[in-house]
Amino acid sequence: MDEKDFKELLQGRRNRAFRRGWRCPDEMQLAAYVDLKLEDPARESVKAHVADCDFCLSQVSFLVQAADWTDSAEAPTPVLGRARNLVP
């Protein structure tokens, strides 16, 4: 699956409420996955997990779409606040 196919898959998903499972990678791992910062085998592990987890797929979808945002004013204030709290 190339990047174009992956983006189409992510954009084709309906917005539904999903719950994080106990096996889900944390937000930092998902962000590193989207930014292509994970090395094998961690990258392959996250990739396999995202393929079977609607919650993580929705998170990756959000991160991919957020990368295309050019104006930070478009991001909702609560999202910006949560993002700022993630940075030590």
mmCIF file of C-alpha atoms in Angstrom:
data_model
loop_
_atom_site.group_PDB
_atom_site.id
_atom_site.type_symbol
_atom_site.label_atom_id
_atom_site.label_comp_id
_atom_site.label_asym_id
_atom_site.label_seq_id
_atom_site.Cartn_x
_atom_site.Cartn_y
_atom_site.Cartn_z
ATOM 1 C CA MET A 1 0.000 0.000 0.000
ATOM 2 C CA ASP A 2 1.506 3.324 -0.997
ATOM 3 C CA GLU A 3 0.904 6.699 0.650
ATOM 4 C CA LYS A 4 -1.882 7.665 -1.782
ATOM 5 C CA ASP A 5 -3.804 4.444 -1.090
ATOM 6 C CA PHE A 6 -3.298 4.915 2.651
ATOM 7 C CA LYS A 7 -4.653 8.478 2.552
ATOM 8 C CA GLU A 8 -7.685 7.355 0.551
ATOM 9 C CA LEU A 9 -8.360 4.633 3.102
ATOM 10 C CA LEU A 10 -8.107 7.099 5.963
ATOM 11 C CA GLN A 11 -10.323 9.694 4.297
ATOM 12 C CA GLY A 12 -12.902 7.053 3.401
ATOM 13 C CA ARG A 13 -13.530 6.116 7.026
ATOM 14 C CA ARG A 14 -16.628 7.517 8.653
ATOM 15 C CA ASN A 15 -16.209 9.622 11.764
ATOM 16 C CA ARG A 16 -17.223 7.258 14.543
ATOM 17 C CA ALA A 17 -16.407 7.112 18.217
ATOM 18 C CA PHE A 18 -13.716 4.535 18.925
ATOM 19 C CA ARG A 19 -12.058 3.503 22.160
ATOM 20 C CA ARG A 20 -8.363 3.067 22.785
ATOM 21 C CA GLY A 21 -7.464 -0.484 23.680
ATOM 22 C CA TRP A 22 -4.808 -1.558 26.131
ATOM 23 C CA ARG A 23 -2.576 -2.709 23.276
ATOM 24 C CA CYS A 24 -2.760 0.587 21.383
ATOM 25 C CA PRO A 25 0.430 2.582 20.832
ATOM 26 C CA ASP A 26 0.542 5.908 22.653
ATOM 27 C CA GLU A 27 0.135 9.270 20.916
ATOM 28 C CA MET A 28 3.877 9.799 20.608
ATOM 29 C CA GLN A 29 4.343 6.461 18.829
ATOM 30 C CA LEU A 30 1.501 7.220 16.431
ATOM 31 C CA ALA A 31 2.923 10.678 15.705
ATOM 32 C CA ALA A 32 6.369 9.170 15.095
ATOM 33 C CA TYR A 33 4.760 6.621 12.766
ATOM 34 C CA VAL A 34 3.062 9.359 10.731
ATOM 35 C CA ASP A 35 6.289 11.399 10.627
ATOM 36 C CA LEU A 36 8.232 8.313 9.426
ATOM 37 C CA LYS A 37 10.451 8.481 12.521
ATOM 38 C CA LEU A 38 9.955 4.885 13.663
ATOM 39 C CA GLU A 39 12.534 2.279 12.727
ATOM 40 C CA ASP A 40 11.753 -1.372 12.011
ATOM 41 C CA PRO A 41 10.486 -3.465 13.800
ATOM 42 C CA ALA A 42 8.561 -0.780 15.731
ATOM 43 C CA ARG A 43 7.245 0.710 12.469
ATOM 44 C CA GLU A 44 5.984 -2.670 11.252
ATOM 45 C CA SER A 45 4.385 -3.351 14.623
ATOM 46 C CA VAL A 46 2.481 -0.036 14.600
ATOM 47 C CA LYS A 47 1.549 -0.539 10.942
ATOM 48 C CA ALA A 48 0.056 -3.959 11.675
ATOM 49 C CA HIS A 49 -1.782 -2.600 14.709
ATOM 50 C CA VAL A 50 -3.261 0.365 12.818
ATOM 51 C CA ALA A 51 -4.524 -1.998 10.118
ATOM 52 C CA ASP A 52 -6.696 -3.772 12.707
ATOM 53 C CA CYS A 53 -7.577 -0.964 15.127
ATOM 54 C CA ASP A 54 -10.228 1.596 14.208
ATOM 55 C CA PHE A 55 -9.244 3.858 17.105
ATOM 56 C CA CYS A 56 -5.596 4.091 16.050
ATOM 57 C CA LEU A 57 -6.552 4.367 12.390
ATOM 58 C CA SER A 58 -8.713 7.380 13.266
ATOM 59 C CA GLN A 59 -5.803 8.910 15.196
ATOM 60 C CA VAL A 60 -3.420 8.388 12.276
ATOM 61 C CA SER A 61 -6.038 9.821 9.942
ATOM 62 C CA PHE A 62 -6.296 12.932 12.089
ATOM 63 C CA LEU A 63 -2.521 13.342 12.169
ATOM 64 C CA VAL A 64 -2.212 12.926 8.396
ATOM 65 C CA GLN A 65 -4.959 15.476 7.798
ATOM 66 C CA ALA A 66 -3.530 17.864 10.398
ATOM 67 C CA ALA A 67 -0.202 17.842 8.557
ATOM 68 C CA ASP A 68 -1.995 19.526 5.641
ATOM 69 C CA TRP A 69 -3.328 22.383 7.759
ATOM 70 C CA THR A 70 -1.574 25.641 7.021
ATOM 71 C CA ASP A 71 -3.309 27.964 9.460
ATOM 72 C CA SER A 72 -3.126 27.090 13.154
ATOM 73 C CA ALA A 73 -6.281 29.142 13.725
ATOM 74 C CA GLU A 74 -8.204 26.329 11.996
ATOM 75 C CA ALA A 75 -7.356 23.916 14.815
ATOM 76 C CA PRO A 76 -9.889 23.995 17.643
ATOM 77 C CA THR A 77 -8.649 25.629 20.842
ATOM 78 C CA PRO A 78 -9.013 22.435 22.958
ATOM 79 C CA VAL A 79 -6.894 20.513 20.442
ATOM 80 C CA LEU A 80 -4.176 23.163 20.548
ATOM 81 C CA GLY A 81 -4.235 23.071 24.354
ATOM 82 C CA ARG A 82 -3.866 19.296 24.433
ATOM 83 C CA ALA A 83 -1.028 19.453 21.926
ATOM 84 C CA ARG A 84 0.805 22.055 24.003
ATOM 85 C CA ASN A 85 0.427 19.873 27.104
ATOM 86 C CA LEU A 86 2.131 16.974 25.328
ATOM 87 C CA VAL A 87 5.359 18.933 24.961
ATOM 88 C CA PRO A 88 7.491 18.899 28.122
#
